[in-house]
Short mmCIF file of C-alpha atoms in Angstrom, two decimals:
data_model
loop_
_atom_site.label_atom_id
_atom_site.label_comp_id
_atom_site.label_asym_id
_atom_site.label_seq_id
_atom_site.Cartn_x
_atom_site.Cartn_y
_atom_site.Cartn_z
CA MET B 1 87.15 61.85 62.63
CA ASP B 2 85.33 63.43 65.56
CA VAL B 3 87.66 65.38 67.82
CA PHE B 4 86.30 64.06 71.13
CA GLU B 5 86.45 60.45 69.90
CA VAL B 6 90.10 61.01 68.90
CA MET B 7 91.11 62.48 72.27
CA ARG B 8 89.14 59.87 74.23
CA THR B 9 91.12 57.04 72.61
CA GLN B 10 94.58 58.61 72.27
CA ARG B 11 96.37 55.99 74.32
CA SER B 12 100.16 55.92 74.68
CA VAL B 13 101.20 53.23 72.21
CA LYS B 14 104.31 51.28 73.25
CA ARG B 15 104.07 48.32 70.84
CA PHE B 16 104.15 49.02 67.13
CA ARG B 17 103.64 47.07 63.93
CA THR B 18 106.48 47.38 61.45
CA ASP B 19 104.26 48.58 58.56
CA PRO B 20 105.74 51.75 57.08
CA VAL B 21 104.15 55.15 57.65
CA ASP B 22 103.11 57.15 54.61
CA ARG B 23 105.20 60.27 54.08
CA GLY B 24 102.05 62.30 53.39
CA ASP B 25 100.71 61.27 56.78
CA ILE B 26 103.91 62.43 58.49
CA GLU B 27 103.63 65.79 56.73
CA ALA B 28 99.95 66.14 57.72
CA ILE B 29 100.83 65.34 61.33
CA LEU B 30 103.61 67.94 61.44
CA THR B 31 101.36 70.55 59.83
CA ALA B 32 98.82 69.91 62.61
CA ALA B 33 101.63 70.41 65.12
CA THR B 34 102.34 73.89 63.74
CA TRP B 35 98.73 74.95 64.40
CA ALA B 36 99.37 74.85 68.14
CA PRO B 37 99.50 77.96 70.31
CA ASN B 38 103.04 79.04 71.18
CA GLY B 39 104.84 81.94 72.84
CA SER B 40 104.65 85.17 70.82
CA ASN B 41 103.84 82.98 67.78
CA ARG B 42 107.58 82.47 67.24
CA GLN B 43 106.91 78.90 66.02
CA ALA B 44 110.25 77.96 67.51
CA TRP B 45 109.74 74.20 67.13
CA GLU B 46 111.93 71.98 64.94
CA PHE B 47 111.03 68.41 63.97
CA LEU B 48 113.73 65.81 63.42
CA VAL B 49 112.04 62.90 61.64
CA VAL B 50 114.11 59.73 61.83
CA ASP B 51 113.24 56.85 59.50
CA ASP B 52 116.76 55.63 58.75
CA ALA B 53 117.54 52.32 60.51
CA ASP B 54 121.06 53.26 61.68
CA THR B 55 119.98 56.63 63.05
CA LYS B 56 116.99 55.06 64.82
CA ALA B 57 119.31 52.48 66.39
CA ALA B 58 121.75 55.16 67.55
CA LEU B 59 118.96 57.23 69.13
CA ALA B 60 117.46 54.10 70.70
CA GLU B 61 120.80 53.34 72.35
CA VAL B 62 120.86 56.79 73.97
CA TYR B 63 117.21 56.34 74.95
CA ARG B 64 117.94 53.01 76.65
CA ASP B 65 120.83 54.49 78.61
CA SER B 66 118.63 57.47 79.60
CA TRP B 67 115.74 55.24 80.62
CA ASN B 68 117.99 52.94 82.66
CA PHE B 69 119.62 55.94 84.34
CA LEU B 70 116.22 57.41 85.23
CA TYR B 71 115.02 54.05 86.53
CA ARG B 72 118.03 53.82 88.86
CA GLN B 73 117.66 57.46 89.97
CA ARG B 74 113.90 57.35 90.52
CA SER B 75 112.84 58.58 93.91
CA THR B 76 111.76 55.65 96.06
CA ARG B 77 110.56 58.23 98.56
CA ARG B 78 107.91 59.27 96.10
CA SER B 79 106.62 55.86 95.05
CA PHE B 80 102.89 55.44 94.93
CA HIS B 81 100.31 52.70 94.80
CA ASP B 82 97.13 54.02 93.27
CA PRO B 83 95.49 51.00 91.61
CA ARG B 84 93.80 53.29 89.11
CA THR B 85 97.15 54.02 87.47
CA ALA B 86 97.97 50.34 86.78
CA GLN B 87 101.62 51.11 87.31
CA ALA B 88 103.07 47.61 86.98
CA LYS B 89 101.69 47.18 83.45
CA MET B 90 102.78 50.69 82.54
CA ILE B 91 106.38 49.99 83.55
CA ARG B 92 106.33 46.67 81.68
CA ASP B 93 105.09 48.40 78.50
CA SER B 94 107.58 51.20 78.97
CA GLN B 95 110.40 48.65 79.26
CA HIS B 96 109.17 46.95 76.10
CA LEU B 97 109.25 50.26 74.26
CA LYS B 98 112.76 50.95 75.53
CA GLU B 99 113.99 47.58 74.30
CA HIS B 100 112.31 47.83 70.88
CA LEU B 101 112.36 51.58 70.21
CA GLU B 102 114.20 51.32 66.89
CA GLU B 103 111.53 48.94 65.58
CA ALA B 104 108.98 51.76 65.44
CA PRO B 105 108.86 52.86 61.78
CA VAL B 106 109.53 56.50 62.63
CA LEU B 107 110.95 58.45 65.56
CA ILE B 108 110.18 62.17 65.80
CA LEU B 109 112.44 64.30 67.96
CA VAL B 110 110.67 67.58 68.76
CA CYS B 111 113.05 70.41 69.62
CA MET B 112 112.81 74.01 70.77
CA ASP B 113 115.02 76.57 69.05
CA THR B 114 115.97 78.46 72.22
CA SER B 115 117.44 81.29 70.15
CA LYS B 116 113.81 82.16 69.27
CA ASN B 117 112.74 82.31 72.94
CA LEU B 118 112.29 86.06 73.39
CA VAL B 119 112.67 86.05 77.16
CA SER B 120 116.00 87.03 78.66
CA THR B 121 118.02 84.17 80.16
CA ASP B 122 119.43 86.45 82.85
CA GLY B 123 118.46 87.25 86.39
CA VAL B 124 114.86 86.91 87.52
CA MET B 125 113.78 85.94 84.01
CA ARG B 126 115.73 82.68 83.93
CA MET B 127 112.95 80.42 85.25
CA TYR B 128 110.35 82.01 82.99
CA TRP B 129 112.72 81.48 80.05
CA GLU B 130 113.14 77.82 81.04
CA GLU B 131 109.43 77.15 81.24
CA GLY B 132 108.85 78.99 77.96
CA ASN B 133 110.85 76.31 76.18
CA TYR B 134 108.18 73.80 77.24
CA THR B 135 105.02 75.93 77.11
CA SER B 136 105.90 76.89 73.52
CA THR B 137 106.39 73.32 72.27
CA LEU B 138 104.28 70.84 74.25
CA PRO B 139 100.95 72.01 72.76
CA ALA B 140 102.48 71.28 69.33
CA VAL B 141 103.56 67.84 70.59
CA GLN B 142 99.98 67.15 71.65
CA ASN B 143 98.58 68.32 68.29
CA LEU B 144 101.07 65.99 66.59
CA MET B 145 99.87 63.03 68.65
CA ILE B 146 96.19 63.85 68.17
CA ALA B 147 96.65 64.13 64.40
CA ALA B 148 98.49 60.80 64.38
CA ARG B 149 95.65 59.11 66.28
CA ALA B 150 93.14 60.55 63.83
CA LEU B 151 95.09 58.86 61.01
CA GLY B 152 95.15 55.53 62.87
CA LEU B 153 98.77 55.96 63.96
CA GLY B 154 100.02 55.43 67.49
CA THR B 155 102.46 57.62 69.42
CA CYS B 156 103.95 57.81 72.88
CA LEU B 157 105.20 61.00 74.54
CA THR B 158 108.65 60.22 75.94
CA THR B 159 111.08 62.63 77.55
CA ALA B 160 113.70 60.28 79.04
CA LEU B 161 116.12 61.14 76.25
CA ASN B 162 116.40 64.68 77.62
CA VAL B 163 118.59 63.54 80.51
CA PHE B 164 121.33 62.64 78.00
CA ALA B 165 120.40 65.33 75.48
CA GLU B 166 123.98 66.06 74.44
CA ARG B 167 124.49 62.52 73.18
CA ALA B 168 121.17 62.58 71.32
CA LYS B 169 122.05 65.93 69.76
CA ASP B 170 125.36 64.49 68.54
CA VAL B 171 123.56 61.61 66.81
CA VAL B 172 121.50 63.93 64.61
CA ASP B 173 123.85 66.96 64.48
CA LEU B 174 121.54 69.32 66.39
CA PRO B 175 122.97 72.83 66.87
CA ASP B 176 123.80 73.91 70.44
CA GLU B 177 120.82 76.25 70.72
CA MET B 178 118.32 73.40 70.23
CA ARG B 179 116.66 71.97 73.34
CA THR B 180 115.31 68.43 72.97
CA ILE B 181 111.73 68.34 74.26
CA ALA B 182 110.21 64.97 73.38
CA LEU B 183 111.00 61.82 71.42
CA ILE B 184 107.87 60.36 69.85
CA PRO B 185 107.81 56.93 68.22
CA LEU B 186 105.22 56.76 65.42
CA GLY B 187 103.62 53.75 63.75
CA TYR B 188 100.55 51.55 63.51
CA PRO B 189 99.71 50.08 66.93
CA GLU B 190 99.74 46.33 67.58
CA GLU B 191 96.38 46.62 69.35
CA PRO B 192 93.27 48.61 68.41
CA PHE B 193 92.74 52.00 70.07
CA ARG B 194 90.52 51.81 73.15
CA ALA B 195 89.06 54.43 75.46
CA LEU B 196 91.35 55.75 78.20
CA ASN B 197 90.76 55.11 81.88
CA ARG B 198 91.11 58.27 83.91
CA ILE B 199 90.27 59.62 87.33
CA PRO B 200 87.06 61.70 86.83
CA ALA B 201 87.84 65.35 86.07
CA GLU B 202 85.61 66.54 88.89
CA GLU B 203 88.09 65.09 91.41
CA SER B 204 90.66 67.57 90.08
CA THR B 205 88.28 70.51 89.67
CA HIS B 206 87.95 73.39 92.12
CA TRP B 207 85.60 76.34 91.77
CA ASN B 208 86.94 79.80 92.67
CA ARG B 209 88.86 78.57 95.75
CA TRP B 210 91.03 75.49 96.29
CA GLY B 211 88.89 72.62 97.59
CA ASN B 212 85.54 74.20 96.73
CA ARG B 213 83.57 71.70 94.63
CA ILE B 214 80.50 73.90 94.05
CA PRO B 215 80.29 76.30 91.06
CA SER B 216 79.24 79.81 92.02
CA GLY B 217 76.18 79.53 89.76
CA SER B 218 74.91 76.71 91.97
CA GLY B 219 75.84 78.33 95.31
CA MET K 1 83.46 68.21 64.70
CA ASP K 2 86.36 66.98 62.56
CA VAL K 3 89.60 66.98 64.48
CA PHE K 4 91.75 68.57 61.75
CA GLU K 5 89.20 71.35 61.20
CA VAL K 6 89.23 72.07 64.94
CA MET K 7 93.04 72.26 65.17
CA ARG K 8 93.34 74.28 61.95
CA THR K 9 91.11 77.02 63.40
CA GLN K 10 92.12 76.99 67.07
CA ARG K 11 93.20 80.60 67.19
CA SER K 12 94.22 82.33 70.41
CA VAL K 13 91.11 84.30 71.33
CA LYS K 14 91.83 87.58 73.13
CA ARG K 15 88.43 89.29 72.83
CA PHE K 16 85.41 87.57 74.37
CA ARG K 17 81.67 88.04 74.38
CA THR K 18 80.12 88.20 77.84
CA ASP K 19 77.62 85.34 77.19
CA PRO K 20 77.91 82.80 79.98
CA VAL K 21 79.50 79.40 79.42
CA ASP K 22 77.41 76.31 80.11
CA ARG K 23 78.63 74.35 83.11
CA GLY K 24 78.24 71.08 81.17
CA ASP K 25 80.60 72.47 78.52
CA ILE K 26 83.21 73.31 81.16
CA GLU K 27 82.97 69.77 82.53
CA ALA K 28 83.28 68.28 79.04
CA ILE K 29 86.36 70.43 78.37
CA LEU K 30 88.04 69.37 81.62
CA THR K 31 87.25 65.72 80.95
CA ALA K 32 88.97 66.06 77.56
CA ALA K 33 91.96 67.57 79.38
CA THR K 34 92.29 64.46 81.54
CA TRP K 35 92.63 62.27 78.43
CA ALA K 36 96.05 63.76 77.72
CA PRO K 37 99.28 61.81 78.07
CA ASN K 38 101.19 62.62 81.26
CA GLY K 39 104.21 61.37 83.19
CA SER K 40 103.69 57.90 84.71
CA ASN K 41 99.94 58.51 84.34
CA ARG K 42 99.98 60.32 87.69
CA GLN K 43 97.28 62.73 86.39
CA ALA K 44 98.86 65.38 88.58
CA TRP K 45 96.85 68.27 87.11
CA GLU K 46 94.42 70.40 89.10
CA PHE K 47 91.93 72.79 87.51
CA LEU K 48 90.87 75.96 89.30
CA VAL K 49 87.77 77.23 87.50
CA VAL K 50 87.02 80.85 88.30
CA ASP K 51 83.59 82.26 87.42
CA ASP K 52 83.10 84.52 90.43
CA ALA K 53 83.47 88.22 89.54
CA ASP K 54 85.58 89.23 92.55
CA THR K 55 87.98 86.31 92.17
CA LYS K 56 88.33 86.96 88.43
CA ALA K 57 89.12 90.61 89.18
CA ALA K 58 91.72 89.67 91.80
CA LEU K 59 93.44 87.24 89.41
CA ALA K 60 93.26 89.79 86.59
CA GLU K 61 95.07 92.32 88.78
CA VAL K 62 97.94 89.87 89.35
CA TYR K 63 97.92 89.06 85.64
CA ARG K 64 98.19 92.75 84.69
CA ASP K 65 101.13 93.28 87.06
CA SER K 66 102.79 90.13 85.71
CA TRP K 67 102.24 91.15 82.09
CA ASN K 68 103.55 94.66 82.70
CA PHE K 69 106.58 93.28 84.51
CA LEU K 70 107.33 90.89 81.64
CA TYR K 71 106.89 93.66 79.10
CA ARG K 72 109.45 95.83 80.91
CA GLN K 73 111.87 92.91 81.35
CA ARG K 74 111.58 91.58 77.79
CA SER K 75 114.91 91.13 76.09
CA THR K 76 115.41 93.86 73.53
CA ARG K 77 118.48 91.90 72.41
CA ARG K 78 116.17 89.18 71.21
CA SER K 79 113.61 91.26 69.35
CA PHE K 80 112.60 90.04 65.93
CA HIS K 81 110.89 91.29 62.81
CA ASP K 82 109.46 88.37 60.90
CA PRO K 83 106.44 89.79 59.08
CA ARG K 84 104.80 86.35 59.12
CA THR K 85 104.27 86.62 62.87
CA ALA K 86 102.32 89.90 62.66
CA GLN K 87 103.79 90.94 65.97
CA ALA K 88 102.34 94.43 66.31
CA LYS K 89 98.75 93.16 66.11
CA MET K 90 99.58 90.32 68.49
CA ILE K 91 100.89 92.71 71.14
CA ARG K 92 97.84 94.96 70.69
CA ASP K 93 95.48 92.00 71.19
CA SER K 94 97.53 90.76 74.12
CA GLN K 95 97.28 94.19 75.75
CA HIS K 96 93.54 94.17 75.19
CA LEU K 97 93.27 90.79 76.90
CA LYS K 98 95.36 92.04 79.82
CA GLU K 99 93.11 95.07 80.29
CA HIS K 100 89.86 93.11 80.01
CA LEU K 101 90.80 89.70 81.43
CA GLU K 102 88.10 89.64 84.11
CA GLU K 103 85.44 90.20 81.44
CA ALA K 104 85.96 86.69 80.08
CA PRO K 105 83.13 84.58 81.53
CA VAL K 106 85.53 82.00 82.96
CA LEU K 107 89.24 81.81 83.85
CA ILE K 108 90.81 78.37 84.22
CA LEU K 109 94.05 78.13 86.17
CA VAL K 110 95.77 74.83 85.34
CA CYS K 111 98.16 73.65 88.05
CA MET K 112 100.62 70.81 88.56
CA ASP K 113 100.57 69.00 91.89
CA THR K 114 104.34 68.76 92.24
CA SER K 115 103.95 66.29 95.13
CA LYS K 116 102.84 63.78 92.46
CA ASN K 117 105.95 64.35 90.32
CA LEU K 118 107.81 61.07 90.92
CA VAL K 119 111.24 62.39 89.98
CA SER K 120 113.62 63.37 92.75
CA THR K 121 114.16 67.11 93.19
CA ASP K 122 117.77 66.56 94.23
CA GLY K 123 121.08 66.58 92.45
CA VAL K 124 121.26 65.76 88.75
CA MET K 125 117.52 65.06 88.67
CA ARG K 126 116.46 68.61 89.43
CA MET K 127 116.17 69.84 85.82
CA TYR K 128 114.33 66.70 84.75
CA TRP K 129 111.94 67.22 87.69
CA GLU K 130 111.40 70.83 86.59
CA GLU K 131 110.59 69.94 83.00
CA GLY K 132 108.30 67.13 84.15
CA ASN K 133 106.00 69.69 85.71
CA TYR K 134 105.40 71.07 82.21
CA THR K 135 105.56 67.91 80.09
CA SER K 136 102.92 66.34 82.38
CA THR K 137 100.44 69.22 82.14
CA LEU K 138 100.77 71.09 78.82
CA PRO K 139 99.28 68.26 76.72
CA ALA K 140 96.21 68.47 78.99
CA VAL K 141 96.14 72.24 78.48
CA GLN K 142 96.10 71.69 74.72
CA ASN K 143 93.33 69.08 74.95
CA LEU K 144 91.35 71.59 77.02
CA MET K 145 91.73 74.27 74.36
CA ILE K 146 90.92 71.90 71.49
CA ALA K 147 87.77 70.70 73.25
CA ALA K 148 86.74 74.30 73.88
CA ARG K 149 87.18 75.17 70.20
CA ALA K 150 85.11 72.14 69.22
CA LEU K 151 82.28 73.52 71.37
CA GLY K 152 82.58 76.98 69.78
CA LEU K 153 84.44 78.42 72.77
CA GLY K 154 87.59 80.49 72.54
CA THR K 155 90.68 80.21 74.73
CA CYS K 156 94.12 81.73 74.96
CA LEU K 157 97.16 80.02 76.49
CA THR K 158 98.75 82.53 78.87
CA THR K 159 101.66 81.95 81.24
CA ALA K 160 102.50 85.50 82.35
CA LEU K 161 100.84 84.92 85.72
CA ASN K 162 103.57 82.40 86.59
CA VAL K 163 106.10 85.18 87.23
CA PHE K 164 104.02 86.31 90.24
CA ALA K 165 102.70 82.85 91.06
CA GLU K 166 102.75 83.36 94.84
CA ARG K 167 100.29 86.23 94.63
CA ALA K 168 98.01 84.24 92.30
CA LYS K 169 98.16 81.24 94.64
CA ASP K 170 97.13 83.45 97.55
CA VAL K 171 94.05 84.66 95.62
CA VAL K 172 92.65 81.14 95.25
CA ASP K 173 94.23 79.47 98.33
CA LEU K 174 96.46 77.09 96.35
CA PRO K 175 98.63 74.82 98.53
CA ASP K 176 102.40 75.33 98.42
CA GLU K 177 103.04 72.18 96.38
CA MET K 178 100.94 73.45 93.46
CA ARG K 179 102.81 74.93 90.50
CA THR K 180 100.77 77.30 88.34
CA ILE K 181 101.18 76.29 84.68
CA ALA K 182 98.72 78.30 82.58
CA LEU K 183 95.84 80.73 82.96
CA ILE K 184 93.23 80.21 80.26
CA PRO K 185 90.34 82.62 79.69
CA LEU K 186 87.29 80.86 78.26
CA GLY K 187 84.26 82.26 76.48
CA TYR K 188 82.56 82.81 73.15
CA PRO K 189 84.83 84.77 70.81
CA GLU K 190 83.87 88.19 69.47
CA GLU K 191 84.91 87.11 65.97
CA PRO K 192 84.30 83.83 64.12
CA PHE K 193 87.07 81.23 64.15
CA ARG K 194 89.31 81.40 61.09
CA ALA K 195 92.17 79.27 59.81
CA LEU K 196 95.58 79.93 61.34
CA ASN K 197 98.50 81.35 59.38
CA ARG K 198 101.66 79.41 60.01
CA ILE K 199 105.11 78.97 58.54
CA PRO K 200 104.91 75.72 56.48
CA ALA K 201 105.89 72.69 58.56
CA GLU K 202 108.46 71.61 55.96
CA GLU K 203 110.60 74.65 56.89
CA SER K 204 110.91 73.17 60.40
CA THR K 205 111.30 69.53 59.31
CA HIS K 206 114.62 67.68 59.09
CA TRP K 207 115.07 64.07 58.01
CA ASN K 208 117.55 61.95 59.97
CA ARG K 209 120.14 64.73 60.28
CA TRP K 210 119.77 68.42 61.08
CA GLY K 211 119.35 70.40 57.86
CA ASN K 212 118.58 67.41 55.64
CA ARG K 213 115.32 68.10 53.81
CA ILE K 214 115.11 64.76 51.96
CA PRO K 215 113.42 61.69 53.53
CA SER K 216 115.51 58.52 53.34
CA GLY K 217 112.77 56.82 51.32
CA SER K 218 113.37 59.36 48.53
CA GLY K 219 117.18 59.34 48.78
#
């Protein structure tokens, strides 16, 4: 499938059919994840693939508690009302996903093995170490989701679980040094893939100086 | 171009030809970036595209200082010797990029507008706010790099600049609320794209419990 067509239609899927996902497809998706750029090529990602009903239910319970906690703690000072983001529908769909998470055929918990993060955790390096846990794994998460879309499978990037990471780690016996990065439900979507609506890139593009909308070649 | 072929060959390019990059290609790449999933669909990314020689040189100077600082501060306690990561060549190429960064036709500085991060910065929410700055932008960074590869253009995900972010922000007049996420050189690669070498995904895959290599369907 054409790469631009895949990216243009890679919507966040929050309602899944119950049809099972082929194991070969899961393996192809995870292989695509490993092609992503990552810090010092340490390939420090780990993929916890959950297709067992009891384990999905246990993770979904932690996810619901995390989501509800986040919803209560959200900053009302930072609320926004941009009609282009269709926020009311997004929250409704997000609530649906929360309530039905274990019904997705597969949940993939992407983790960072922090013991493979080469940066020191001490002193001035601490913040750079922290961000390295994300910059070394999120490109793989995006490859995973793109590969899924190319195979007709829907995904949704969720991070709410991270607020109660310890409980999630207990469910699947993750070692202490693992950082949970994203929980991604995987399955065939209820609705067909459609093109995304986005604010035009040019509204977020600056040339050479903040706020300059004119490329130097055209100056 | 087929999406799997693109991802399979999206190497980190550290040596660029000086041929200019078409403005339409840059716009197509940034549009692909905006298709990425992101927190609450706030689309809080900003793209600073640098093609002016003086500005590239000024950013490259900050990058060199950042890189050298990181190299001195790297944790020798965490060094590693996995032959599959070909580390010596990687460091050599990374040094080459550092010394020649301004020779890439274009540098793209991807930023997060933290004022659009809806999470509170206070109390127990602080860490979740921090990670949201990365989880809401790195998928867009990966889309950007995939789109570039599809158009025959090389990129390299670098984050070293972040350690001296204030100096970089001064170079391009970034407002205080912007967080620098990644600096991505863009241009035609000196060498043809080849398939990536990676540790097989199955070595990083666990089914339902940490360390379990057998899917439940096969149990």
